[in-house]
Amino acid sequence: MNAQPKASHYINGRYVEDEGGPEMAVIYPATGETIATLHGATPNIVELAIEAARAAQGAWARLKPVERGRILRKAADILRARNDELARLETLDTGKAIQETLVADPASAADALEFFGGAVASFNGDYIDLGGPFAYTRREALGVCVGIGAWNYPIQGAGWKSAPALAMGNAMVFKPSENTPLSALALAEIYTEAGLPDGLFNVVQGYGDVGAALASHPAVAKVSLTGSVPTGKKVLALAGSLMKHATMELGGKSPLIVFDDADLENAIGGAMLGNFYSTGQVCSNSTRVFVQRGLHDRFLERLAERTKKIRIGDPLDPETQMGPLVSKAQHEKVLGYVEIGKAEGANLVTGGGVPRLQGLEGGFFIEPTVFSGVTDEMRIAREEIFGPVMSVLCFDDEDEAIARSNDTEFGLSAGVFTRDLARAHRVIGELQAGTCWINNYNLSPVEIPFGGAKASGIGRENSLEALKHYSQVKTVYVETGDVQSPY
Ligand code: NAD
């Protein structure tokens, strides 16, 4: 298997290599084999990328928004036309099942390019009537923005960050996760092919130190990070100390509350979507499933039946429903949490082991796992695991479910399953989370804002909210009479 790109970085409309940077092996998580070798950015590469972005941004920002949008929409069309090949690349890079990447990864990036390509032309400032004089506001680009990605949705993340940034007239330097560096390069090629002027979307590779070098560069106006809470705290502190704009999309330990009156099969479907999609590596996952006592036992029984049927295996096989975890380190971490759950006294309902898969012995597979009898203090109920490990907790009444749901430093997402709509809205109103679902889970179309409360983040991606976060307001007061000066 070979997925070697032409070079490690993409700067000013072309591939660039600098072998002086540290070697980065790209591993296919289903077999453990190396499918590409890249180099992390040297300080010289970081400078080249930021300088290219800085030089290109001014002219881009002066274009009519509709002209910028046209290029983004063209890039969206190319993404859709190459969906299958990009999905395959994403599966090789992440190990996620191809049946997911075919519908969820390049497609979601394309949605973002299309949405922001269209929306930006009607995203304007305000007119403020001052009874004679008036004022207006302009929404202006910030300048050079840095995007730093996580490894679970590499091309989606690159699309979600670059589309609103570029639509607003910014330039972007994007650093993918060191685990999944490939698809952002493919996106950069597509932007060039769609007619994006050179220098506006640059990709540099590297570990956290490269992210920190980008985020602290004096020419950078904004940093948007998707990653864990500890990384977010570091990057936000750095950005704050340098007075840069920042968006933080971080981790979670989100609650899903299932009331007795919920449709059982739908609630189980939602809980499974919220724990097993992308092999559980989704930030908004509902890893704490609170089930009301009257439904609890039936819920667990059917959940176990359905979970055991999940087809785990070769991620390139379209029948496979769950691929491996992204890396050996993540595999060890998730298996470690299974042991912690057992040691803490939770009941292992199903899963927890490493499946034996012929020809894929070197892969980072784990069975989808359900623990019941989980209590709020257990580490598996408090810490983000980022793997297919669901904790089921039992509750009696609404107030208790709300209080226990909110008892966490995180606040990314939350969900409620009930047929009682008044209760659904009342409970959602009390939950401390940025993105919530009623009677479904984990759907994030580009039209709706996505982001977290509390330690799960600051700022929002997608929807018109994202355009706000990639722009700044300039206020212009206009006098229509004489100046009333006391002097
Ligand atoms: P991570 O925090 O380890 O790394 C994220 C990115 O930050 C990587 O590109 C990494 O190289 C970079 N980085 C690390 N240290 C840095 C530093 N000091 N300065 C600048 N950049 C630095 O996260 P991960 O393991 O790649 O991803 C998993 C995490 O991401 C989970 O916590 C998950 O919940 C979160 N996540 C959040 C969202 C969201 O939208 N809220 C989406 C996906 C993933």
Coordinates of C-alpha atoms and ligand atoms in Angstrom, one line a residue:
M1 CA 0.0 0.0 0.0
N2 CA 1.5 3.3 -1.0
A3 CA 0.0 6.8 -0.4
Q4 CA 3.2 8.8 -0.7
P5 CA 2.3 12.4 -1.7
K6 CA 4.6 14.4 -4.1
A7 CA 6.1 16.2 -1.1
S8 CA 5.3 17.0 2.6
H9 CA 4.1 20.6 2.4
Y10 CA 2.0 22.7 0.0
I11 CA 3.0 26.3 -0.1
N12 CA 2.2 29.1 -2.6
G13 CA 0.4 26.7 -5.0
R14 CA 3.0 24.0 -5.1
Y15 CA 4.5 21.0 -3.3
V16 CA 7.6 21.8 -1.2
E17 CA 10.0 19.5 0.6
D18 CA 12.6 20.1 3.3
E19 CA 14.2 16.9 4.4
G20 CA 15.8 18.7 7.3
G21 CA 12.5 18.3 9.2
P22 CA 11.8 15.3 11.5
E23 CA 10.6 12.2 9.7
M24 CA 6.9 11.4 10.1
A25 CA 5.7 7.9 9.1
V26 CA 2.1 7.6 7.9
I27 CA 0.7 4.3 9.2
Y28 CA -2.3 2.5 7.7
P29 CA -4.1 1.7 11.0
A30 CA -5.7 -1.5 9.6
T31 CA -2.3 -3.3 9.1
G32 CA 0.3 -1.1 10.9
E33 CA 2.3 -0.7 7.6
T34 CA 3.9 2.5 6.6
I35 CA 2.2 4.0 3.6
A36 CA 4.1 7.3 3.3
T37 CA 7.0 9.1 4.9
L38 CA 6.8 12.9 5.3
H39 CA 8.9 15.5 7.1
G40 CA 7.7 17.9 9.7
A41 CA 8.2 21.6 8.9
T42 CA 11.5 23.3 9.6
P43 CA 11.4 27.0 10.8
N44 CA 12.2 27.8 7.2
I45 CA 9.0 26.0 5.9
V46 CA 6.9 27.8 8.5
E47 CA 8.3 31.2 7.4
L48 CA 7.7 30.3 3.7
A49 CA 4.1 29.3 4.3
I50 CA 3.3 32.4 6.4
E51 CA 5.0 34.7 4.0
A52 CA 3.1 33.2 1.1
A53 CA -0.2 33.6 2.9
R54 CA 0.6 37.2 4.0
A55 CA 1.6 38.2 0.4
A56 CA -1.6 36.8 -1.1
Q57 CA -4.2 37.8 1.4
G58 CA -4.6 41.6 0.6
A59 CA -5.6 41.2 -3.0
W60 CA -7.9 38.3 -2.2
A61 CA -9.7 40.3 0.5
R62 CA -10.4 43.1 -2.0
L63 CA -12.2 40.7 -4.5
K64 CA -16.0 40.8 -4.5
P65 CA -17.2 38.2 -2.0
V66 CA -19.2 36.6 -4.8
E67 CA -16.0 36.1 -6.8
R68 CA -14.3 34.4 -3.8
G69 CA -17.3 32.3 -3.3
R70 CA -17.4 31.1 -6.9
I71 CA -13.9 29.6 -6.5
L72 CA -14.9 27.8 -3.3
R73 CA -18.0 26.4 -5.0
K74 CA -15.9 25.2 -7.9
A75 CA -13.6 23.5 -5.4
A76 CA -16.6 21.9 -3.8
D77 CA -17.6 20.4 -7.2
I78 CA -14.1 19.0 -7.7
L79 CA -14.2 17.5 -4.2
R80 CA -17.6 15.8 -5.0
A81 CA -16.3 14.5 -8.3
R82 CA -13.3 12.9 -6.6
N83 CA -15.3 11.7 -3.6
D84 CA -14.4 8.0 -4.0
E85 CA -10.6 8.5 -4.4
L86 CA -10.5 11.0 -1.5
A87 CA -12.6 8.7 0.7
R88 CA -10.1 5.9 0.0
L89 CA -7.2 8.2 1.0
E90 CA -9.0 9.2 4.2
T91 CA -9.6 5.5 5.0
L92 CA -5.9 4.7 4.5
D93 CA -4.9 7.7 6.6
T94 CA -7.4 7.2 9.5
G95 CA -8.5 3.6 9.3
K96 CA -12.2 4.6 9.3
A97 CA -14.5 2.3 7.4
I98 CA -14.9 3.3 3.7
Q99 CA -18.7 3.1 4.1
E100 CA -18.3 6.2 6.4
T101 CA -15.7 8.1 4.5
L102 CA -17.6 7.7 1.3
V103 CA -20.5 9.7 2.8
A104 CA -19.1 11.7 5.6
D105 CA -15.6 13.1 5.0
P106 CA -14.9 14.7 1.6
A107 CA -18.6 15.2 1.3
S108 CA -18.7 17.3 4.5
A109 CA -15.8 19.4 3.4
A110 CA -17.6 19.9 0.1
D111 CA -20.7 21.0 1.9
A112 CA -18.6 23.6 3.8
L113 CA -17.0 25.0 0.7
E114 CA -20.4 25.2 -1.0
F115 CA -22.2 26.7 1.9
F116 CA -19.6 29.4 2.7
G117 CA -19.0 30.0 -1.0
G118 CA -22.7 31.0 -1.3
A119 CA -23.3 32.6 2.1
V120 CA -20.5 35.1 2.2
A121 CA -22.0 37.3 -0.5
S122 CA -24.9 38.1 1.8
F123 CA -22.9 38.3 5.0
N124 CA -22.8 42.1 5.5
G125 CA -22.4 44.7 8.1
D126 CA -25.2 46.8 9.6
Y127 CA -26.6 50.2 8.9
I128 CA -27.3 52.2 12.1
D129 CA -29.6 55.2 11.9
L130 CA -28.4 58.0 14.2
G131 CA -31.2 60.5 13.3
G132 CA -29.3 62.4 10.6
P133 CA -25.8 61.1 10.9
F134 CA -25.5 57.4 10.5
A135 CA -23.0 54.6 11.0
Y136 CA -22.3 51.4 9.2
T137 CA -20.2 48.4 10.0
R138 CA -18.0 46.5 7.7
R139 CA -17.1 42.8 8.2
E140 CA -13.4 42.7 7.4
A141 CA -11.0 39.8 7.0
L142 CA -8.6 39.2 9.9
G143 CA -5.5 38.4 7.7
V144 CA -3.5 35.2 8.0
C145 CA -5.3 32.5 9.9
V146 CA -3.8 29.3 11.2
G147 CA -5.8 26.1 11.3
I148 CA -4.6 23.1 13.3
G149 CA -6.4 19.8 12.8
A150 CA -7.1 16.7 14.8
W151 CA -6.9 13.2 13.3
N152 CA -10.5 12.0 13.4
Y153 CA -11.9 14.1 10.5
P154 CA -8.9 15.3 8.6
I155 CA -10.3 16.6 5.3
Q156 CA -13.6 17.7 7.0
G157 CA -11.6 19.7 9.5
A158 CA -9.5 21.3 6.8
G159 CA -12.6 22.2 4.9
W160 CA -14.6 23.4 7.9
K161 CA -11.7 25.8 8.8
S162 CA -10.5 26.9 5.4
A163 CA -13.9 27.5 3.8
P164 CA -15.2 30.3 6.2
A165 CA -11.7 31.7 6.5
L166 CA -11.2 32.0 2.7
A167 CA -14.7 33.1 2.0
M168 CA -14.2 36.0 4.3
G169 CA -11.0 37.1 2.5
N170 CA -8.4 35.6 4.8
A171 CA -5.5 33.4 3.9
M172 CA -4.8 30.1 5.8
V173 CA -1.9 28.0 6.8
F174 CA -3.2 24.6 7.9
K175 CA -1.3 22.1 9.9
P176 CA -3.0 18.6 9.9
S177 CA -2.5 16.2 12.7
E178 CA 0.8 14.4 12.5
N179 CA -1.3 11.1 12.5
T180 CA -3.3 12.0 9.3
P181 CA -1.3 14.4 7.1
L182 CA -2.5 13.3 3.6
S183 CA -5.9 14.6 2.7
A184 CA -5.2 18.3 3.5
L185 CA -2.6 18.1 0.7
A186 CA -5.2 16.8 -1.6
L187 CA -7.6 19.6 -0.6
A188 CA -4.8 22.1 -1.3
E189 CA -4.3 20.7 -4.9
I190 CA -8.1 21.0 -5.4
Y191 CA -8.2 24.6 -4.3
T192 CA -5.4 25.4 -6.8
E193 CA -7.2 23.6 -9.6
A194 CA -10.4 25.5 -8.8
G195 CA -8.5 28.7 -9.3
L196 CA -7.7 29.8 -5.8
P197 CA -4.7 32.2 -6.1
D198 CA -1.4 30.8 -4.8
G199 CA -0.6 31.3 -1.2
L200 CA -4.1 31.5 0.1
F201 CA -4.3 27.9 1.4
N202 CA -1.0 26.4 2.5
V203 CA -0.4 23.1 4.3
V204 CA 2.6 22.5 6.6
Q205 CA 3.2 19.2 8.4
G206 CA 4.5 18.6 11.8
Y207 CA 4.0 17.8 15.5
G208 CA 2.8 20.2 18.2
D209 CA 5.9 22.3 18.0
V210 CA 5.0 23.3 14.5
G211 CA 1.5 24.2 15.6
A212 CA 2.9 26.3 18.4
A213 CA 5.4 28.1 16.0
L214 CA 2.5 28.9 13.6
A215 CA 0.2 30.0 16.4
S216 CA 2.8 32.4 17.9
H217 CA 4.0 33.9 14.6
P218 CA 3.7 37.7 14.6
A219 CA 2.1 37.8 11.1
V220 CA -0.8 35.5 12.2
A221 CA -4.1 37.1 13.3
K222 CA -6.1 34.0 14.3
V223 CA -5.6 30.4 15.3
S224 CA -8.4 27.8 15.1
L225 CA -7.6 24.5 16.8
T226 CA -9.4 21.2 16.9
G227 CA -7.8 19.0 19.5
S228 CA -7.8 17.9 23.1
V229 CA -8.5 20.2 26.1
P230 CA -4.9 20.2 27.3
T231 CA -3.7 21.3 23.9
G232 CA -6.5 23.8 23.7
K233 CA -5.5 25.4 27.0
K234 CA -1.9 25.8 25.7
V235 CA -2.8 27.2 22.4
L236 CA -5.4 29.6 23.8
A237 CA -2.9 30.9 26.4
L238 CA -0.4 31.5 23.6
A239 CA -2.9 33.2 21.4
G240 CA -4.2 35.3 24.3
S241 CA -0.7 36.4 25.3
L242 CA -0.2 37.7 21.8
M243 CA -3.7 39.1 21.5
K244 CA -4.7 36.9 18.6
H245 CA -8.2 35.7 17.8
A246 CA -8.8 32.1 18.7
T247 CA -11.4 29.3 18.1
M248 CA -11.0 26.2 20.2
E249 CA -12.9 23.0 19.2
L250 CA -11.9 20.6 22.0
G251 CA -12.9 17.3 23.6
G252 CA -16.0 16.2 25.5
K253 CA -17.7 13.6 27.7
S254 CA -21.1 14.3 26.5
P255 CA -24.4 13.0 28.1
L256 CA -27.3 11.4 26.2
I257 CA -30.4 11.2 28.4
V258 CA -32.9 8.5 27.5
F259 CA -36.3 8.8 29.2
D260 CA -38.6 5.9 29.8
D261 CA -41.0 7.1 27.2
A262 CA -38.4 7.2 24.4
D263 CA -38.7 5.1 21.2
L264 CA -36.4 2.3 22.3
E265 CA -34.9 1.4 18.9
N266 CA -34.3 5.0 18.0
A267 CA -32.7 5.8 21.3
I268 CA -30.4 2.8 21.0
G269 CA -29.6 3.8 17.4
G270 CA -28.8 7.3 18.6
A271 CA -26.6 6.0 21.4
M272 CA -24.7 3.7 19.0
L273 CA -24.2 6.5 16.5
G274 CA -23.0 8.6 19.4
N275 CA -20.4 6.0 20.5
F276 CA -19.3 3.8 17.6
Y277 CA -19.2 6.0 14.5
S278 CA -15.6 6.6 13.4
T279 CA -14.6 3.8 15.8
G280 CA -15.7 6.1 18.6
Q281 CA -13.3 8.8 17.7
V282 CA -15.7 11.7 17.6
C283 CA -15.4 14.7 19.9
S284 CA -19.1 15.1 20.4
N285 CA -19.8 11.5 21.3
S286 CA -22.4 10.7 23.9
T287 CA -20.1 8.6 26.0
R288 CA -22.3 8.9 29.1
V289 CA -25.7 7.4 28.2
F290 CA -28.1 8.0 31.1
V291 CA -31.1 5.7 30.8
Q292 CA -34.2 6.0 33.1
R293 CA -34.7 3.1 35.4
G294 CA -38.0 1.9 33.7
L295 CA -36.3 1.4 30.4
H296 CA -32.8 0.5 31.5
D297 CA -32.8 -3.3 31.4
R298 CA -34.6 -3.5 28.0
F299 CA -32.3 -0.8 26.6
L300 CA -29.2 -2.7 27.7
E301 CA -30.4 -6.0 26.3
R302 CA -31.2 -4.7 22.9
L303 CA -28.1 -2.5 22.9
A304 CA -26.0 -5.5 23.5
E305 CA -27.7 -7.5 20.7
R306 CA -27.3 -4.7 18.2
T307 CA -23.7 -3.9 19.2
K308 CA -22.6 -7.6 18.8
K309 CA -23.8 -7.4 15.2
I310 CA -21.4 -4.6 14.3
R311 CA -19.2 -5.8 11.4
I312 CA -15.6 -5.0 12.3
G313 CA -12.8 -5.6 9.8
D314 CA -11.0 -4.4 6.7
P315 CA -11.9 -0.7 6.5
L316 CA -11.7 -0.8 2.6
D317 CA -14.4 -3.5 2.5
P318 CA -17.7 -1.6 1.9
E319 CA -19.5 -4.1 4.2
T320 CA -17.3 -3.2 7.2
Q321 CA -19.0 -1.0 9.7
M322 CA -16.1 -0.4 12.1
G323 CA -12.4 0.0 11.3
P324 CA -9.4 0.2 13.6
L325 CA -8.4 3.1 15.9
V326 CA -6.1 5.6 14.4
S327 CA -2.8 4.6 16.0
K328 CA -1.0 2.2 18.3
A329 CA -0.9 4.8 21.0
Q330 CA -4.7 5.3 20.8
H331 CA -5.2 1.6 20.8
E332 CA -3.2 1.2 24.0
K333 CA -5.0 4.1 25.5
V334 CA -8.5 2.8 24.8
L335 CA -7.6 -0.8 25.9
G336 CA -6.2 0.8 29.1
Y337 CA -9.6 2.4 29.8
V338 CA -11.4 -0.9 29.3
E339 CA -9.1 -2.3 32.0
I340 CA -9.8 0.8 34.2
G341 CA -13.5 0.3 33.8
K342 CA -13.3 -3.3 34.8
A343 CA -11.1 -2.5 37.8
E344 CA -13.5 0.2 38.9
G345 CA -16.3 -2.3 39.1
A346 CA -18.3 -1.5 36.0
N347 CA -20.0 -4.4 34.2
L348 CA -18.6 -5.2 30.8
V349 CA -21.8 -5.9 28.8
T350 CA -20.1 -6.6 25.5
G351 CA -16.8 -6.1 23.7
G352 CA -13.6 -4.9 25.3
G353 CA -11.3 -7.2 23.4
V354 CA -9.1 -7.2 20.4
P355 CA -10.8 -9.1 17.5
R356 CA -8.7 -11.6 15.6
L357 CA -8.9 -10.6 11.9
Q358 CA -7.0 -12.6 9.4
G359 CA -4.5 -10.6 7.4
L360 CA -5.0 -7.6 9.7
E361 CA -3.1 -8.8 12.8
G362 CA -1.0 -5.6 12.9
G363 CA -4.1 -3.4 13.0
F364 CA -5.3 -1.3 15.9
F365 CA -8.7 -2.9 16.2
I366 CA -10.9 -3.1 19.3
E367 CA -14.4 -4.5 19.7
P368 CA -17.2 -2.0 20.3
T369 CA -17.6 -2.0 24.1
V370 CA -20.5 -1.3 26.4
F371 CA -20.2 -0.9 30.2
S372 CA -23.3 -0.8 32.5
G373 CA -23.5 -0.1 36.2
V374 CA -21.2 2.9 35.6
T375 CA -21.3 5.5 38.3
D376 CA -20.4 9.2 38.1
E377 CA -17.1 9.0 39.9
M378 CA -15.6 6.3 37.7
R379 CA -12.8 7.5 35.4
I380 CA -14.5 5.9 32.4
A381 CA -17.4 8.3 33.1
R382 CA -15.3 11.4 33.7
E383 CA -12.4 11.2 31.2
E384 CA -12.5 11.4 27.4
I385 CA -11.5 7.9 26.0
F386 CA -11.9 8.6 22.3
G387 CA -12.7 5.1 21.3
P388 CA -15.8 2.9 21.0
V389 CA -16.5 2.6 24.7
M390 CA -20.0 3.4 25.9
S391 CA -20.9 3.9 29.5
V392 CA -24.5 3.3 30.5
L393 CA -25.7 5.0 33.7
C394 CA -29.1 4.5 35.4
F395 CA -31.2 7.5 36.6
D396 CA -34.6 8.0 38.2
D397 CA -35.8 11.5 37.6
E398 CA -35.3 14.5 35.3
D399 CA -33.6 16.8 37.8
E400 CA -31.1 14.1 38.7
A401 CA -30.4 13.4 35.1
I402 CA -29.7 17.1 34.4
A403 CA -27.5 17.6 37.5
R404 CA -25.4 14.5 36.7
S405 CA -25.1 15.4 33.0
N406 CA -23.7 18.8 33.9
D407 CA -21.3 17.5 36.5
T408 CA -18.3 17.6 34.2
E409 CA -15.6 20.1 33.1
F410 CA -16.7 19.5 29.5
G411 CA -19.6 21.0 27.6
L412 CA -19.4 20.0 24.0
S413 CA -22.7 18.2 23.2
A414 CA -25.7 16.6 24.8
G415 CA -28.8 14.8 23.7
V416 CA -32.3 13.8 24.9
F417 CA -34.5 11.0 23.7
T418 CA -38.2 11.3 24.8
R419 CA -41.6 11.5 23.2
D420 CA -42.5 14.3 25.6
L421 CA -41.5 17.4 23.6
A422 CA -42.1 19.9 26.4
R423 CA -39.7 17.9 28.5
A424 CA -37.2 17.6 25.7
H425 CA -37.0 21.4 25.3
R426 CA -37.0 22.0 29.1
V427 CA -34.1 19.5 29.7
I428 CA -32.1 20.8 26.7
G429 CA -32.5 24.3 28.1
E430 CA -30.8 23.2 31.3
L431 CA -27.9 21.2 29.8
Q432 CA -24.5 23.0 29.7
A433 CA -23.5 22.1 26.1
G434 CA -22.8 23.9 22.9
T435 CA -24.5 21.5 20.5
C436 CA -27.5 19.5 21.4
W437 CA -29.8 17.0 19.7
I438 CA -33.4 15.9 20.5
N439 CA -34.3 12.4 19.4
N440 CA -31.2 11.9 17.3
Y441 CA -27.4 12.3 17.9
N442 CA -24.2 13.5 16.2
L443 CA -25.6 15.0 13.1
S444 CA -23.7 18.2 12.2
P445 CA -24.7 19.6 8.9
V446 CA -22.8 22.7 7.9
E447 CA -25.9 24.9 8.2
I448 CA -25.9 24.6 12.1
P449 CA -23.3 26.1 14.4
F450 CA -21.0 23.5 16.0
G451 CA -18.9 24.0 19.1
G452 CA -18.5 23.7 22.8
A453 CA -19.3 25.3 26.2
K454 CA -17.1 25.1 29.3
A455 CA -13.7 23.4 28.8
S456 CA -14.9 22.0 25.4
G457 CA -14.2 25.2 23.5
I458 CA -14.6 28.8 22.5
G459 CA -16.1 30.0 19.2
R460 CA -18.1 28.1 16.7
E461 CA -17.6 26.3 13.4
N462 CA -20.1 26.2 10.5
S463 CA -23.2 28.3 9.8
L464 CA -23.0 32.1 9.7
E465 CA -21.4 32.0 13.1
A466 CA -18.1 30.8 11.6
L467 CA -18.0 33.9 9.3
K468 CA -18.2 36.0 12.4
H469 CA -15.3 34.2 13.9
Y470 CA -13.2 34.7 10.8
S471 CA -13.9 38.4 10.5
Q472 CA -13.7 41.6 12.6
V473 CA -16.1 44.5 12.7
K474 CA -15.1 48.0 11.6
T475 CA -17.5 50.8 12.6
V476 CA -17.8 53.8 10.4
Y477 CA -19.6 57.0 11.7
V478 CA -20.8 59.2 8.9
E479 CA -21.6 62.9 9.5
T480 CA -24.3 64.5 7.3
G481 CA -24.3 67.9 9.0
D482 CA -21.8 70.3 10.5
V483 CA -19.3 69.5 13.2
Q484 CA -20.6 70.7 16.6
S485 CA -17.3 71.6 18.2
P486 CA -17.1 73.5 21.6
Y487 CA -13.8 75.0 20.5
Ligands
NAD1 P1 -4.3 16.8 20.1 O1 -4.7 17.9 21.1 O2 -3.3 15.8 20.6 O3 -3.7 17.5 18.8 C1 -4.5 18.3 18.0 C2 -3.6 19.1 17.1 O4 -2.9 20.1 17.9 C3 -2.6 18.3 16.3 O5 -2.4 18.8 15.0 C4 -1.3 18.5 17.1 O6 -0.1 18.4 16.4 C5 -1.5 20.0 17.6 N1 -0.8 20.4 18.8 C6 -0.4 19.6 19.8 N2 0.3 20.4 20.7 C7 0.3 21.7 20.2 C8 0.8 22.9 20.7 N3 1.4 23.0 21.9 N4 0.6 24.0 20.0 C9 -0.1 23.9 18.8 N5 -0.6 22.8 18.3 C10 -0.4 21.7 19.0 O7 -5.6 16.1 19.7 P2 -5.8 14.8 18.8 O8 -5.4 13.7 19.6 O9 -5.2 15.0 17.5 O10 -7.4 14.8 18.6 C11 -8.3 14.3 19.5 C12 -8.9 15.4 20.3 O11 -9.5 16.3 19.5 C13 -10.0 14.8 21.2 O12 -9.9 15.4 22.5 C14 -11.2 15.3 20.5 O13 -12.3 15.4 21.4 C15 -10.8 16.6 19.9 N6 -11.7 16.9 18.8 C16 -12.5 18.0 18.9 C17 -13.4 18.3 17.9 C18 -14.3 19.5 18.0 O14 -14.8 20.0 17.0 N7 -14.7 19.9 19.2 C19 -13.3 17.6 16.7 C20 -12.4 16.5 16.6 C21 -11.6 16.2 17.7

